[in-house]
PDB file of N, CA and C in Angstrom:
ATOM      1  N   MET A   1    -127.054  75.376  -6.352  1.00 66.00           N
ATOM      2  CA  MET A   1    -126.309  75.890  -5.230  1.00 66.00           C
ATOM      3  C   MET A   1    -126.811  77.301  -4.938  1.00 66.00           C
ATOM      4  N   ASP A   2    -126.940  77.567  -3.683  1.00 76.00           N
ATOM      5  CA  ASP A   2    -127.404  78.876  -3.238  1.00 76.00           C
ATOM      6  C   ASP A   2    -126.363  79.937  -3.596  1.00 76.00           C
ATOM      7  N   PRO A   3    -126.749  81.065  -4.175  1.00 77.00           N
ATOM      8  CA  PRO A   3    -125.790  82.099  -4.568  1.00 77.00           C
ATOM      9  C   PRO A   3    -124.967  82.633  -3.397  1.00 77.00           C
ATOM     10  N   ALA A   4    -125.545  82.679  -2.220  1.00 77.00           N
ATOM     11  CA  ALA A   4    -124.805  83.182  -1.055  1.00 77.00           C
ATOM     12  C   ALA A   4    -123.676  82.220  -0.679  1.00 77.00           C
ATOM     13  N   VAL A   5    -123.949  80.932  -0.749  1.00 80.00           N
ATOM     14  CA  VAL A   5    -122.927  79.925  -0.443  1.00 80.00           C
ATOM     15  C   VAL A   5    -121.828  79.975  -1.492  1.00 80.00           C
ATOM     16  N   PHE A   6    -122.232  80.088  -2.752  1.00 80.00           N
ATOM     17  CA  PHE A   6    -121.250  80.173  -3.831  1.00 80.00           C
ATOM     18  C   PHE A   6    -120.371  81.408  -3.665  1.00 80.00           C
ATOM     19  N   LEU A   7    -120.987  82.546  -3.330  1.00 80.00           N
ATOM     20  CA  LEU A   7    -120.241  83.788  -3.148  1.00 80.00           C
ATOM     21  C   LEU A   7    -119.282  83.680  -1.970  1.00 80.00           C
ATOM     22  N   ALA A   8    -119.705  83.058  -0.896  1.00 82.00           N
ATOM     23  CA  ALA A   8    -118.839  82.884   0.275  1.00 82.00           C
ATOM     24  C   ALA A   8    -117.648  81.993  -0.069  1.00 82.00           C
ATOM     25  N   ALA A   9    -117.900  80.926  -0.801  1.00 83.00           N
ATOM     26  CA  ALA A   9    -116.813  80.031  -1.195  1.00 83.00           C
ATOM     27  C   ALA A   9    -115.852  80.734  -2.143  1.00 83.00           C
ATOM     28  N   LEU A  10    -116.397  81.486  -3.079  1.00 81.00           N
ATOM     29  CA  LEU A  10    -115.558  82.215  -4.024  1.00 81.00           C
ATOM     30  C   LEU A  10    -114.683  83.237  -3.313  1.00 81.00           C
ATOM     31  N   ILE A  11    -115.270  83.973  -2.376  1.00 86.00           N
ATOM     32  CA  ILE A  11    -114.502  84.977  -1.622  1.00 86.00           C
ATOM     33  C   ILE A  11    -113.410  84.300  -0.797  1.00 86.00           C
ATOM     34  N   THR A  12    -113.712  83.157  -0.223  1.00 88.00           N
ATOM     35  CA  THR A  12    -112.724  82.424   0.574  1.00 88.00           C
ATOM     36  C   THR A  12    -111.553  81.978  -0.298  1.00 88.00           C
ATOM     37  N   VAL A  13    -111.843  81.409  -1.446  1.00 86.00           N
ATOM     38  CA  VAL A  13    -110.786  80.917  -2.332  1.00 86.00           C
ATOM     39  C   VAL A  13    -109.964  82.075  -2.889  1.00 86.00           C
ATOM     40  N   VAL A  14    -110.628  83.094  -3.396  1.00 85.00           N
ATOM     41  CA  VAL A  14    -109.917  84.234  -3.976  1.00 85.00           C
ATOM     42  C   VAL A  14    -109.139  84.979  -2.893  1.00 85.00           C
ATOM     43  N   GLY A  15    -109.728  85.112  -1.706  1.00 87.00           N
ATOM     44  CA  GLY A  15    -109.036  85.775  -0.600  1.00 87.00           C
ATOM     45  C   GLY A  15    -107.778  85.032  -0.189  1.00 87.00           C
ATOM     46  N   GLY A  16    -107.888  83.709  -0.119  1.00 89.00           N
ATOM     47  CA  GLY A  16    -106.708  82.895   0.235  1.00 89.00           C
ATOM     48  C   GLY A  16    -105.617  83.020  -0.801  1.00 89.00           C
ATOM     49  N   ALA A  17    -106.000  82.988  -2.079  1.00 88.00           N
ATOM     50  CA  ALA A  17    -105.017  83.129  -3.154  1.00 88.00           C
ATOM     51  C   ALA A  17    -104.377  84.508  -3.120  1.00 88.00           C
ATOM     52  N   ALA A  18    -105.187  85.540  -2.905  1.00 90.00           N
ATOM     53  CA  ALA A  18    -104.651  86.906  -2.859  1.00 90.00           C
ATOM     54  C   ALA A  18    -103.699  87.073  -1.680  1.00 90.00           C
ATOM     55  N   PHE A  19    -104.061  86.507  -0.529  1.00 87.00           N
ATOM     56  CA  PHE A  19    -103.188  86.583   0.642  1.00 87.00           C
ATOM     57  C   PHE A  19    -101.848  85.917   0.357  1.00 87.00           C
ATOM     58  N   THR A  20    -101.876  84.757  -0.274  1.00 90.00           N
ATOM     59  CA  THR A  20    -100.646  84.040  -0.611  1.00 90.00           C
ATOM     60  C   THR A  20     -99.802  84.836  -1.604  1.00 90.00           C
ATOM     61  N   ILE A  21    -100.432  85.427  -2.599  1.00 90.00           N
ATOM     62  CA  ILE A  21     -99.702  86.217  -3.594  1.00 90.00           C
ATOM     63  C   ILE A  21     -99.038  87.418  -2.938  1.00 90.00           C
ATOM     64  N   VAL A  22     -99.753  88.096  -2.053  1.00 90.00           N
ATOM     65  CA  VAL A  22     -99.181  89.259  -1.362  1.00 90.00           C
ATOM     66  C   VAL A  22     -98.013  88.828  -0.487  1.00 90.00           C
ATOM     67  N   LYS A  23     -98.147  87.706   0.198  1.00 90.00           N
ATOM     68  CA  LYS A  23     -97.075  87.210   1.061  1.00 90.00           C
ATOM     69  C   LYS A  23     -95.827  86.869   0.247  1.00 90.00           C
ATOM     70  N   VAL A  24     -95.999  86.189  -0.870  1.00 89.00           N
ATOM     71  CA  VAL A  24     -94.870  85.834  -1.735  1.00 89.00           C
ATOM     72  C   VAL A  24     -94.234  87.094  -2.323  1.00 89.00           C
ATOM     73  N   ALA A  25     -95.042  88.063  -2.707  1.00 88.00           N
ATOM     74  CA  ALA A  25     -94.509  89.315  -3.257  1.00 88.00           C
ATOM     75  C   ALA A  25     -93.676  90.056  -2.218  1.00 88.00           C
ATOM     76  N   ARG A  26     -94.124  90.068  -0.983  1.00 88.00           N
ATOM     77  CA  ARG A  26     -93.339  90.720   0.079  1.00 88.00           C
ATOM     78  C   ARG A  26     -92.016  90.003   0.296  1.00 88.00           C
ATOM     79  N   LEU A  27     -92.045  88.681   0.307  1.00 85.00           N
ATOM     80  CA  LEU A  27     -90.802  87.922   0.468  1.00 85.00           C
ATOM     81  C   LEU A  27     -89.860  88.170  -0.709  1.00 85.00           C
ATOM     82  N   TRP A  28     -90.432  88.233  -1.902  1.00 82.00           N
ATOM     83  CA  TRP A  28     -89.631  88.427  -3.115  1.00 82.00           C
ATOM     84  C   TRP A  28     -88.932  89.783  -3.095  1.00 82.00           C
ATOM     85  N   THR A  29     -89.635  90.820  -2.682  1.00 82.00           N
ATOM     86  CA  THR A  29     -89.051  92.160  -2.672  1.00 82.00           C
ATOM     87  C   THR A  29     -88.111  92.358  -1.497  1.00 82.00           C
ATOM     88  N   ALA A  30     -88.251  91.584  -0.431  1.00 79.00           N
ATOM     89  CA  ALA A  30     -87.410  91.740   0.748  1.00 79.00           C
ATOM     90  C   ALA A  30     -86.067  91.034   0.609  1.00 79.00           C
ATOM     91  N   ARG A  31     -85.945  90.145  -0.353  1.00 76.00           N
ATOM     92  CA  ARG A  31     -84.681  89.407  -0.473  1.00 76.00           C
ATOM     93  C   ARG A  31     -83.600  90.314  -1.043  1.00 76.00           C
ATOM     94  N   PRO A  32     -82.347  90.085  -0.652  1.00 71.00           N
ATOM     95  CA  PRO A  32     -81.262  90.917  -1.170  1.00 71.00           C
ATOM     96  C   PRO A  32     -81.052  90.676  -2.664  1.00 71.00           C
ATOM     97  N   ALA A  33     -80.619  91.711  -3.357  1.00 74.00           N
ATOM     98  CA  ALA A  33     -80.416  91.622  -4.809  1.00 74.00           C
ATOM     99  C   ALA A  33     -79.274  90.664  -5.148  1.00 74.00           C
ATOM    100  N   SER A  34     -78.216  90.709  -4.370  1.00 79.00           N
ATOM    101  CA  SER A  34     -77.091  89.803  -4.607  1.00 79.00           C
ATOM    102  C   SER A  34     -76.595  89.299  -3.260  1.00 79.00           C
ATOM    103  N   PRO A  35     -75.999  88.116  -3.260  1.00 79.00           N
ATOM    104  CA  PRO A  35     -75.522  87.567  -1.987  1.00 79.00           C
ATOM    105  C   PRO A  35     -74.399  88.421  -1.408  1.00 79.00           C
ATOM    106  N   SER A  36     -74.247  88.358  -0.106  1.00 83.00           N
ATOM    107  CA  SER A  36     -73.210  89.142   0.560  1.00 83.00           C
ATOM    108  C   SER A  36     -71.826  88.610   0.184  1.00 83.00           C
ATOM    109  N   ALA A  37     -70.807  89.385   0.502  1.00 87.00           N
ATOM    110  CA  ALA A  37     -69.429  88.986   0.186  1.00 87.00           C
ATOM    111  C   ALA A  37     -69.060  87.700   0.912  1.00 87.00           C
ATOM    112  N   ASP A  38     -69.541  87.549   2.146  1.00 90.00           N
ATOM    113  CA  ASP A  38     -69.249  86.336   2.917  1.00 90.00           C
ATOM    114  C   ASP A  38     -69.853  85.105   2.243  1.00 90.00           C
ATOM    115  N   VAL A  39     -71.086  85.236   1.804  1.00 89.00           N
ATOM    116  CA  VAL A  39     -71.747  84.104   1.132  1.00 89.00           C
ATOM    117  C   VAL A  39     -71.031  83.779  -0.171  1.00 89.00           C
ATOM    118  N   THR A  40     -70.641  84.798  -0.911  1.00 90.00           N
ATOM    119  CA  THR A  40     -69.931  84.580  -2.173  1.00 90.00           C
ATOM    120  C   THR A  40     -68.594  83.896  -1.928  1.00 90.00           C
ATOM    121  N   ALA A  41     -67.873  84.330  -0.902  1.00 94.00           N
ATOM    122  CA  ALA A  41     -66.573  83.722  -0.581  1.00 94.00           C
ATOM    123  C   ALA A  41     -66.747  82.265  -0.174  1.00 94.00           C
ATOM    124  N   ARG A  42     -67.766  81.993   0.634  1.00 94.00           N
ATOM    125  CA  ARG A  42     -68.006  80.612   1.056  1.00 94.00           C
ATOM    126  C   ARG A  42     -68.411  79.734  -0.116  1.00 94.00           C
ATOM    127  N   LEU A  43     -69.214  80.286  -1.029  1.00 94.00           N
ATOM    128  CA  LEU A  43     -69.614  79.531  -2.213  1.00 94.00           C
ATOM    129  C   LEU A  43     -68.407  79.217  -3.086  1.00 94.00           C
ATOM    130  N   ASP A  44     -67.520  80.191  -3.272  1.00 95.00           N
ATOM    131  CA  ASP A  44     -66.299  79.956  -4.051  1.00 95.00           C
ATOM    132  C   ASP A  44     -65.436  78.875  -3.407  1.00 95.00           C
ATOM    133  N   ALA A  45     -65.312  78.923  -2.077  1.00 96.00           N
ATOM    134  CA  ALA A  45     -64.527  77.906  -1.372  1.00 96.00           C
ATOM    135  C   ALA A  45     -65.154  76.526  -1.550  1.00 96.00           C
ATOM    136  N   LEU A  46     -66.469  76.458  -1.481  1.00 96.00           N
ATOM    137  CA  LEU A  46     -67.150  75.170  -1.688  1.00 96.00           C
ATOM    138  C   LEU A  46     -66.941  74.652  -3.104  1.00 96.00           C
ATOM    139  N   GLU A  47     -66.997  75.542  -4.085  1.00 96.00           N
ATOM    140  CA  GLU A  47     -66.786  75.120  -5.472  1.00 96.00           C
ATOM    141  C   GLU A  47     -65.372  74.584  -5.660  1.00 96.00           C
ATOM    142  N   ARG A  48     -64.383  75.250  -5.074  1.00 96.00           N
ATOM    143  CA  ARG A  48     -63.001  74.754  -5.172  1.00 96.00           C
ATOM    144  C   ARG A  48     -62.870  73.397  -4.491  1.00 96.00           C
ATOM    145  N   SER A  49     -63.520  73.251  -3.346  1.00 95.00           N
ATOM    146  CA  SER A  49     -63.470  71.983  -2.624  1.00 95.00           C
ATOM    147  C   SER A  49     -64.100  70.857  -3.441  1.00 95.00           C
ATOM    148  N   VAL A  50     -65.238  71.135  -4.051  1.00 95.00           N
ATOM    149  CA  VAL A  50     -65.908  70.127  -4.876  1.00 95.00           C
ATOM    150  C   VAL A  50     -65.047  69.762  -6.084  1.00 95.00           C
ATOM    151  N   GLN A  51     -64.415  70.761  -6.699  1.00 96.00           N
ATOM    152  CA  GLN A  51     -63.544  70.473  -7.841  1.00 96.00           C
ATOM    153  C   GLN A  51     -62.378  69.593  -7.416  1.00 96.00           C
ATOM    154  N   GLY A  52     -61.820  69.860  -6.232  1.00 95.00           N
ATOM    155  CA  GLY A  52     -60.738  69.021  -5.720  1.00 95.00           C
ATOM    156  C   GLY A  52     -61.195  67.595  -5.481  1.00 95.00           C
ATOM    157  N   LEU A  53     -62.369  67.450  -4.903  1.00 95.00           N
ATOM    158  CA  LEU A  53     -62.911  66.116  -4.655  1.00 95.00           C
ATOM    159  C   LEU A  53     -63.195  65.375  -5.963  1.00 95.00           C
ATOM    160  N   GLN A  54     -63.691  66.102  -6.963  1.00 96.00           N
ATOM    161  CA  GLN A  54     -63.941  65.470  -8.259  1.00 96.00           C
ATOM    162  C   GLN A  54     -62.640  65.007  -8.889  1.00 96.00           C
ATOM    163  N   GLN A  55     -61.585  65.803  -8.760  1.00 96.00           N
ATOM    164  CA  GLN A  55     -60.280  65.420  -9.304  1.00 96.00           C
ATOM    165  C   GLN A  55     -59.750  64.173  -8.590  1.00 96.00           C
ATOM    166  N   GLU A  56     -59.861  64.151  -7.262  1.00 96.00           N
ATOM    167  CA  GLU A  56     -59.411  62.985  -6.504  1.00 96.00           C
ATOM    168  C   GLU A  56     -60.211  61.740  -6.892  1.00 96.00           C
ATOM    169  N   GLN A  57     -61.512  61.907  -7.080  1.00 96.00           N
ATOM    170  CA  GLN A  57     -62.355  60.779  -7.463  1.00 96.00           C
ATOM    171  C   GLN A  57     -61.966  60.259  -8.839  1.00 96.00           C
ATOM    172  N   ALA A  58     -61.669  61.161  -9.757  1.00 96.00           N
ATOM    173  CA  ALA A  58     -61.270  60.745 -11.101  1.00 96.00           C
ATOM    174  C   ALA A  58     -59.942  59.991 -11.060  1.00 96.00           C
ATOM    175  N   GLU A  59     -58.999  60.476 -10.257  1.00 96.00           N
ATOM    176  CA  GLU A  59     -57.710  59.781 -10.132  1.00 96.00           C
ATOM    177  C   GLU A  59     -57.884  58.407  -9.501  1.00 96.00           C
ATOM    178  N   ALA A  60     -58.731  58.316  -8.475  1.00 96.00           N
ATOM    179  CA  ALA A  60     -58.979  57.016  -7.837  1.00 96.00           C
ATOM    180  C   ALA A  60     -59.633  56.061  -8.825  1.00 96.00           C
ATOM    181  N   GLN A  61     -60.536  56.563  -9.648  1.00 96.00           N
ATOM    182  CA  GLN A  61     -61.187  55.716 -10.649  1.00 96.00           C
ATOM    183  C   GLN A  61     -60.181  55.213 -11.679  1.00 96.00           C
ATOM    184  N   GLU A  62     -59.239  56.066 -12.081  1.00 95.00           N
ATOM    185  CA  GLU A  62     -58.195  55.636 -13.020  1.00 95.00           C
ATOM    186  C   GLU A  62     -57.340  54.537 -12.411  1.00 95.00           C
ATOM    187  N   ARG A  63     -56.975  54.692 -11.134  1.00 95.00           N
ATOM    188  CA  ARG A  63     -56.175  53.656 -10.472  1.00 95.00           C
ATOM    189  C   ARG A  63     -56.954  52.350 -10.361  1.00 95.00           C
ATOM    190  N   LEU A  64     -58.233  52.439 -10.057  1.00 94.00           N
ATOM    191  CA  LEU A  64     -59.070  51.249  -9.958  1.00 94.00           C
ATOM    192  C   LEU A  64     -59.163  50.553 -11.313  1.00 94.00           C
ATOM    193  N   ASP A  65     -59.359  51.320 -12.367  1.00 94.00           N
ATOM    194  CA  ASP A  65     -59.425  50.735 -13.711  1.00 94.00           C
ATOM    195  C   ASP A  65     -58.113  50.038 -14.063  1.00 94.00           C
ATOM    196  N   PHE A  66     -56.987  50.668 -13.713  1.00 95.00           N
ATOM    197  CA  PHE A  66     -55.680  50.077 -13.987  1.00 95.00           C
ATOM    198  C   PHE A  66     -55.530  48.761 -13.232  1.00 95.00           C
ATOM    199  N   ALA A  67     -55.911  48.755 -11.947  1.00 94.00           N
ATOM    200  CA  ALA A  67     -55.801  47.534 -11.142  1.00 94.00           C
ATOM    201  C   ALA A  67     -56.694  46.436 -11.700  1.00 94.00           C
ATOM    202  N   GLU A  68     -57.892  46.790 -12.126  1.00 93.00           N
ATOM    203  CA  GLU A  68     -58.787  45.794 -12.708  1.00 93.00           C
ATOM    204  C   GLU A  68     -58.214  45.213 -13.995  1.00 93.00           C
ATOM    205  N   ARG A  69     -57.584  46.061 -14.809  1.00 93.00           N
ATOM    206  CA  ARG A  69     -56.964  45.549 -16.044  1.00 93.00           C
ATOM    207  C   ARG A  69     -55.817  44.591 -15.717  1.00 93.00           C
ATOM    208  N   LEU A  70     -54.991  44.929 -14.719  1.00 93.00           N
ATOM    209  CA  LEU A  70     -53.894  44.039 -14.339  1.00 93.00           C
ATOM    210  C   LEU A  70     -54.415  42.703 -13.831  1.00 93.00           C
ATOM    211  N   LEU A  71     -55.445  42.745 -12.984  1.00 92.00           N
ATOM    212  CA  LEU A  71     -56.005  41.497 -12.467  1.00 92.00           C
ATOM    213  C   LEU A  71     -56.624  40.663 -13.581  1.00 92.00           C
ATOM    214  N   SER A  72     -57.300  41.315 -14.484  1.00 91.00           N
ATOM    215  CA  SER A  72     -57.907  40.598 -15.602  1.00 91.00           C
ATOM    216  C   SER A  72     -56.832  39.965 -16.479  1.00 91.00           C
ATOM    217  N   LYS A  73     -55.760  40.712 -16.711  1.00 89.00           N
ATOM    218  CA  LYS A  73     -54.662  40.194 -17.530  1.00 89.00           C
ATOM    219  C   LYS A  73     -54.016  38.993 -16.846  1.00 89.00           C
ATOM    220  N   ALA A  74     -53.797  39.068 -15.518  1.00 85.00           N
ATOM    221  CA  ALA A  74     -53.188  37.957 -14.787  1.00 85.00           C
ATOM    222  C   ALA A  74     -54.089  36.718 -14.842  1.00 85.00           C
ATOM    223  N   ARG A  75     -55.397  36.902 -14.694  1.00 86.00           N
ATOM    224  CA  ARG A  75     -56.325  35.763 -14.774  1.00 86.00           C
ATOM    225  C   ARG A  75     -56.284  35.134 -16.160  1.00 86.00           C
ATOM    226  N   GLU A  76     -56.245  35.977 -17.167  1.00 86.00           N
ATOM    227  CA  GLU A  76     -56.218  35.498 -18.548  1.00 86.00           C
ATOM    228  C   GLU A  76     -54.931  34.706 -18.798  1.00 86.00           C
ATOM    229  N   GLU A  77     -53.808  35.200 -18.298  1.00 83.00           N
ATOM    230  CA  GLU A  77     -52.537  34.484 -18.489  1.00 83.00           C
ATOM    231  C   GLU A  77     -52.538  33.133 -17.765  1.00 83.00           C
ATOM    232  N   ARG A  78     -53.125  33.097 -16.553  1.00 84.00           N
ATOM    233  CA  ARG A  78     -53.207  31.832 -15.828  1.00 84.00           C
ATOM    234  C   ARG A  78     -54.111  30.838 -16.555  1.00 84.00           C
ATOM    235  N   ARG A  79     -55.188  31.358 -17.146  1.00 84.00           N
ATOM    236  CA  ARG A  79     -56.115  30.493 -17.868  1.00 84.00           C
ATOM    237  C   ARG A  79     -55.430  29.910 -19.110  1.00 84.00           C
ATOM    238  N   ILE A  80     -54.669  30.744 -19.802  1.00 82.00           N
ATOM    239  CA  ILE A  80     -53.979  30.292 -21.018  1.00 82.00           C
ATOM    240  C   ILE A  80     -52.869  29.317 -20.665  1.00 82.00           C
ATOM    241  N   GLY A  81     -52.167  29.574 -19.551  1.00 73.00           N
ATOM    242  CA  GLY A  81     -51.055  28.714 -19.131  1.00 73.00           C
ATOM    243  C   GLY A  81     -51.498  27.385 -18.577  1.00 73.00           C
ATOM    244  N   SER A  82     -52.750  27.250 -18.182  1.00 64.00           N
ATOM    245  CA  SER A  82     -53.223  25.994 -17.564  1.00 64.00           C
ATOM    246  C   SER A  82     -53.449  24.909 -18.570  1.00 64.00           C
TER     247      SER A  82
END
């Protein structure tokens, strides 16, 4: 390979990588250190909402399990009585 072609390719690759690193570093330093109060409040509200939904889902699952046990018991009793 011709040294000039190799050097051009190397400069292109290293230049592209350096440009990307500088861009990411600028984005990293420009981001806020901590989320704003509004974002924190909204996140807390979402967490409470998710916890409520998880509780409702758990209660619904318990009711479903109970209903399945009753139906299974009724089928078993009908089978034994037949």
